[in-house]
Coordinates of N, CA and C in Angstrom, one line a residue:
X1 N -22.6 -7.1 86.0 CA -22.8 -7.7 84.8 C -23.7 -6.8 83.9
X2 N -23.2 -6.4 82.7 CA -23.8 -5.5 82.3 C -24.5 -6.5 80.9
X3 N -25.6 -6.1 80.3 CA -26.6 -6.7 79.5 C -27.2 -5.5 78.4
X4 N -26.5 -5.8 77.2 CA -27.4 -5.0 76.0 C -28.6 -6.3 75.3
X5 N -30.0 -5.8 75.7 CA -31.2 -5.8 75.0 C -32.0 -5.1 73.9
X6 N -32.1 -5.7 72.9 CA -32.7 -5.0 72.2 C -34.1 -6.3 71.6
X7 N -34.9 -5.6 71.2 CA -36.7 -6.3 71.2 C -36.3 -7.8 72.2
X8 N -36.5 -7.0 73.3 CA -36.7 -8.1 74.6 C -35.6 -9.5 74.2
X9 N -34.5 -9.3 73.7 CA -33.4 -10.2 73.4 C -32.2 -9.8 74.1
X10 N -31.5 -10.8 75.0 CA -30.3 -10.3 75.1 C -29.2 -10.3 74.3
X11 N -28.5 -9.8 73.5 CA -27.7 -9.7 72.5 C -26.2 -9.8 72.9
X12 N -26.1 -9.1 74.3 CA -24.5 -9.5 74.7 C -24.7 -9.3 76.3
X13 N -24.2 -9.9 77.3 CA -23.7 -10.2 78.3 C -22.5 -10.0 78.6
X14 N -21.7 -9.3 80.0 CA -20.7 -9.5 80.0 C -20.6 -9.1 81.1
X15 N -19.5 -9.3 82.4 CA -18.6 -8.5 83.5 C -17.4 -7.9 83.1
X16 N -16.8 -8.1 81.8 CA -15.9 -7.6 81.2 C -16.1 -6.4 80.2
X17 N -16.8 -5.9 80.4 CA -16.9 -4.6 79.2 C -15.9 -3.5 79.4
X18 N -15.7 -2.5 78.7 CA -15.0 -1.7 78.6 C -15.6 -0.2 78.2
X19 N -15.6 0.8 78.6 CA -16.7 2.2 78.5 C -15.4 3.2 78.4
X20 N -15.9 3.5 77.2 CA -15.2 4.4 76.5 C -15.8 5.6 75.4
X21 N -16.0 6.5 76.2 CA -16.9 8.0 75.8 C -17.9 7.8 75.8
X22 N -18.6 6.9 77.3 CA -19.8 6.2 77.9 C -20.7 5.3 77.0
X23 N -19.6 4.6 75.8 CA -20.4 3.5 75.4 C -19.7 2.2 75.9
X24 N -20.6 1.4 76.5 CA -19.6 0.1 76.5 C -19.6 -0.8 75.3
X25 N -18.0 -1.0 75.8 CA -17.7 -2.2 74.4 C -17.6 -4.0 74.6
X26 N -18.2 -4.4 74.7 CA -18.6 -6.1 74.8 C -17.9 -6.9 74.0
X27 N -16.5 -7.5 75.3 CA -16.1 -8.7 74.7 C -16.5 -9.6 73.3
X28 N -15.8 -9.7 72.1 CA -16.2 -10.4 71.1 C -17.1 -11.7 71.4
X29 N -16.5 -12.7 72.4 CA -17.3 -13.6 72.9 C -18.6 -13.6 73.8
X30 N -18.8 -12.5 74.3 CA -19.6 -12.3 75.2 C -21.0 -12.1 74.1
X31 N -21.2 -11.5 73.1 CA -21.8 -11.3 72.0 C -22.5 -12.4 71.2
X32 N -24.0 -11.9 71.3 CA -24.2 -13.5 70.4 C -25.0 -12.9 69.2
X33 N -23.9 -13.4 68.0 CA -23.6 -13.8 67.6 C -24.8 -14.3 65.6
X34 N -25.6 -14.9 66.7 CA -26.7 -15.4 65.9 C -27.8 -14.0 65.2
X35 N -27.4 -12.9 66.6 CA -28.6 -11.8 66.2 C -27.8 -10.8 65.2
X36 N -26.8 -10.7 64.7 CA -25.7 -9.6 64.2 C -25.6 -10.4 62.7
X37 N -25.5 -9.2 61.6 CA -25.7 -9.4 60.3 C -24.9 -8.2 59.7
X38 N -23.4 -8.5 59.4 CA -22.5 -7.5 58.9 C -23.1 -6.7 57.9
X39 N -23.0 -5.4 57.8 CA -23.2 -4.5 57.0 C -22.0 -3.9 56.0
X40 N -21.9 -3.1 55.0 CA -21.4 -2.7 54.3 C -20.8 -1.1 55.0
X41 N -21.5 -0.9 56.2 CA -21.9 0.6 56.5 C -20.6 0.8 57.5
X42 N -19.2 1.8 57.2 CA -18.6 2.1 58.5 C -18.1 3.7 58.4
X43 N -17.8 4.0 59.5 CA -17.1 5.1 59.9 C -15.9 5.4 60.5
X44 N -15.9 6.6 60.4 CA -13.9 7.1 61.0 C -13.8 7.7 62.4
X45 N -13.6 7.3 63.5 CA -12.9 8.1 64.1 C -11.4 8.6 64.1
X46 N -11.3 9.7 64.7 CA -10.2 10.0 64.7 C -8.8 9.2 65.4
X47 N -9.2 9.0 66.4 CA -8.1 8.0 67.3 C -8.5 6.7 68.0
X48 N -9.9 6.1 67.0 CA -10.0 4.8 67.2 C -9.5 4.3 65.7
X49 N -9.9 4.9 64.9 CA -9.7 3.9 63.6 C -11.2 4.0 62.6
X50 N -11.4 3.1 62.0 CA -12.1 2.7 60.9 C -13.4 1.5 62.0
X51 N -14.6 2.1 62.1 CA -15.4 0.9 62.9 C -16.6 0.6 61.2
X52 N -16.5 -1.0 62.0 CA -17.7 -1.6 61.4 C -18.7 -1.5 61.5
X53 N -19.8 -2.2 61.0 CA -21.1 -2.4 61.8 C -22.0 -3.6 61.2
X54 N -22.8 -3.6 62.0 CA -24.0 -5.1 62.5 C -25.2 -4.4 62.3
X55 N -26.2 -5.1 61.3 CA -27.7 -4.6 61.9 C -27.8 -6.3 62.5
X56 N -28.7 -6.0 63.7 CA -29.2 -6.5 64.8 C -30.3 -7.0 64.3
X57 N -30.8 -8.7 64.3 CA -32.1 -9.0 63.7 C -32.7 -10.1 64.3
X58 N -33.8 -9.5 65.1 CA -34.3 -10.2 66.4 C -35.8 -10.5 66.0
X59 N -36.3 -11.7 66.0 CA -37.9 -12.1 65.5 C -38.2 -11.5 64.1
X60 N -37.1 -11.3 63.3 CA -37.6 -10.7 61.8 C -37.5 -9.2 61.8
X61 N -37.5 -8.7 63.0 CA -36.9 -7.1 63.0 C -35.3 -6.2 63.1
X62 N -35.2 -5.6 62.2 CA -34.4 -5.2 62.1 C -33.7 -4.2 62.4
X63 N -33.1 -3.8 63.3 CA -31.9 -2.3 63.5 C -31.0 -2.2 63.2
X64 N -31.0 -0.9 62.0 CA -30.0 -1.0 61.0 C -28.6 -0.5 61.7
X65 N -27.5 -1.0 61.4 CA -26.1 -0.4 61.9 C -26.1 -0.4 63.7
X66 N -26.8 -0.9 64.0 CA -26.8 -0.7 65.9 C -26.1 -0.8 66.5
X67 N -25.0 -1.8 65.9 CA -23.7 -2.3 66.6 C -22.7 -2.1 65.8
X68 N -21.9 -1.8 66.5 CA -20.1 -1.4 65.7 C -19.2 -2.0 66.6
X69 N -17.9 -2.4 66.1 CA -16.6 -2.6 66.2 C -15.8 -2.1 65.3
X70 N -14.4 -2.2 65.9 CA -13.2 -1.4 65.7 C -12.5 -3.1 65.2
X71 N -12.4 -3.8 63.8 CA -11.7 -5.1 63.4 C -10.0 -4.6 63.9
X72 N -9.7 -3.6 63.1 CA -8.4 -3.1 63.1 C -8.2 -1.6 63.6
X73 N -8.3 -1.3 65.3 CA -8.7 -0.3 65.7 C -6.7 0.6 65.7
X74 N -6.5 2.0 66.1 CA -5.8 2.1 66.1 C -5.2 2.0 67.1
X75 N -3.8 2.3 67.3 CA -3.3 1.9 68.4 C -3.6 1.9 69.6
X76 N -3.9 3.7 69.6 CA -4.5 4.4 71.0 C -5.7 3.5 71.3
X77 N -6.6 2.8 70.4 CA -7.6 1.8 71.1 C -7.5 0.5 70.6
X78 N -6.6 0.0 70.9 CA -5.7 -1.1 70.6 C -6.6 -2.2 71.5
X79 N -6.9 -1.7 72.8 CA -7.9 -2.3 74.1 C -9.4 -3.0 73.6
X80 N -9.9 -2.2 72.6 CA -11.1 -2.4 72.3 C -11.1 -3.2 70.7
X81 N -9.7 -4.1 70.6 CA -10.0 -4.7 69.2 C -11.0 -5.5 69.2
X82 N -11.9 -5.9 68.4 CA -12.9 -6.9 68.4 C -14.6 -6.3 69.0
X83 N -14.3 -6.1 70.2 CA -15.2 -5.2 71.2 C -16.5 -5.0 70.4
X84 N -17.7 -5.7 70.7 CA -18.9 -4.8 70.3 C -19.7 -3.7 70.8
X85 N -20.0 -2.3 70.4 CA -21.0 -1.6 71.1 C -21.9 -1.6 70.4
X86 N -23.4 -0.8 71.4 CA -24.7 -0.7 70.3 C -25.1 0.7 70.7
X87 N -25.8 1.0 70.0 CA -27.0 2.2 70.0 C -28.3 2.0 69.2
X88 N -28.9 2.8 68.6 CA -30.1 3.2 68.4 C -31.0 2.8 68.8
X89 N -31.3 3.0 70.6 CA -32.5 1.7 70.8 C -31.9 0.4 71.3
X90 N -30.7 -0.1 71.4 CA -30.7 -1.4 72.2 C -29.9 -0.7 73.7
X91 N -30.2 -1.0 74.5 CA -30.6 -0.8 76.3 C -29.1 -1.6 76.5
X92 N -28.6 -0.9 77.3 CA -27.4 -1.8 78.1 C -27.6 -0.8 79.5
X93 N -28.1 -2.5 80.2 CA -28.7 -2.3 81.8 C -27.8 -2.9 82.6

């Protein structure tokens, strides 16, 4: 069961993740939900597609862009539609 924390919150849970170029990606449901606040901010990869992103906002603090998904990923990561990952600082233990 793998667990991203970020300011002592668990943010997603899951035994279903998926690790791909050693980030894991957390089932859309597994994800809560309450802590994620869509941003305006995305980027390109090359053979995922177009990813979103989430700042993360736990007790009034905020991490900007921490979390990304692929809404409409490309084919080659067709696997990881929905899928949330994190960085800057949130822990997946």
């Amino acid at each position: 069961m793998k667990k991203a924390v970020w300011n002592g919150k668990v943010i997603a849970e899951s035994d279903q993740t998926k690790v791909i170029e050693g980030n894991y990606y957390f089932p859309p449901e597994s994800v809560r939900q309450e802590y994620l606040k869509e941003t305006d901010y995305h980027t390109t990869c090359p053979w995922k597609g177009k990813a979103s992103y989430y700042n993360i906002v736990v007790d009034g603090d905020v991490n900007r862009n921490a979390a990304w998904y692929y809404p409409e990923p490309n084919k080659a990561a067709s696997e990881i539609k929905g899928y949330v990952a994190f960085w800057n600082g949130v822990k997946v233990e």
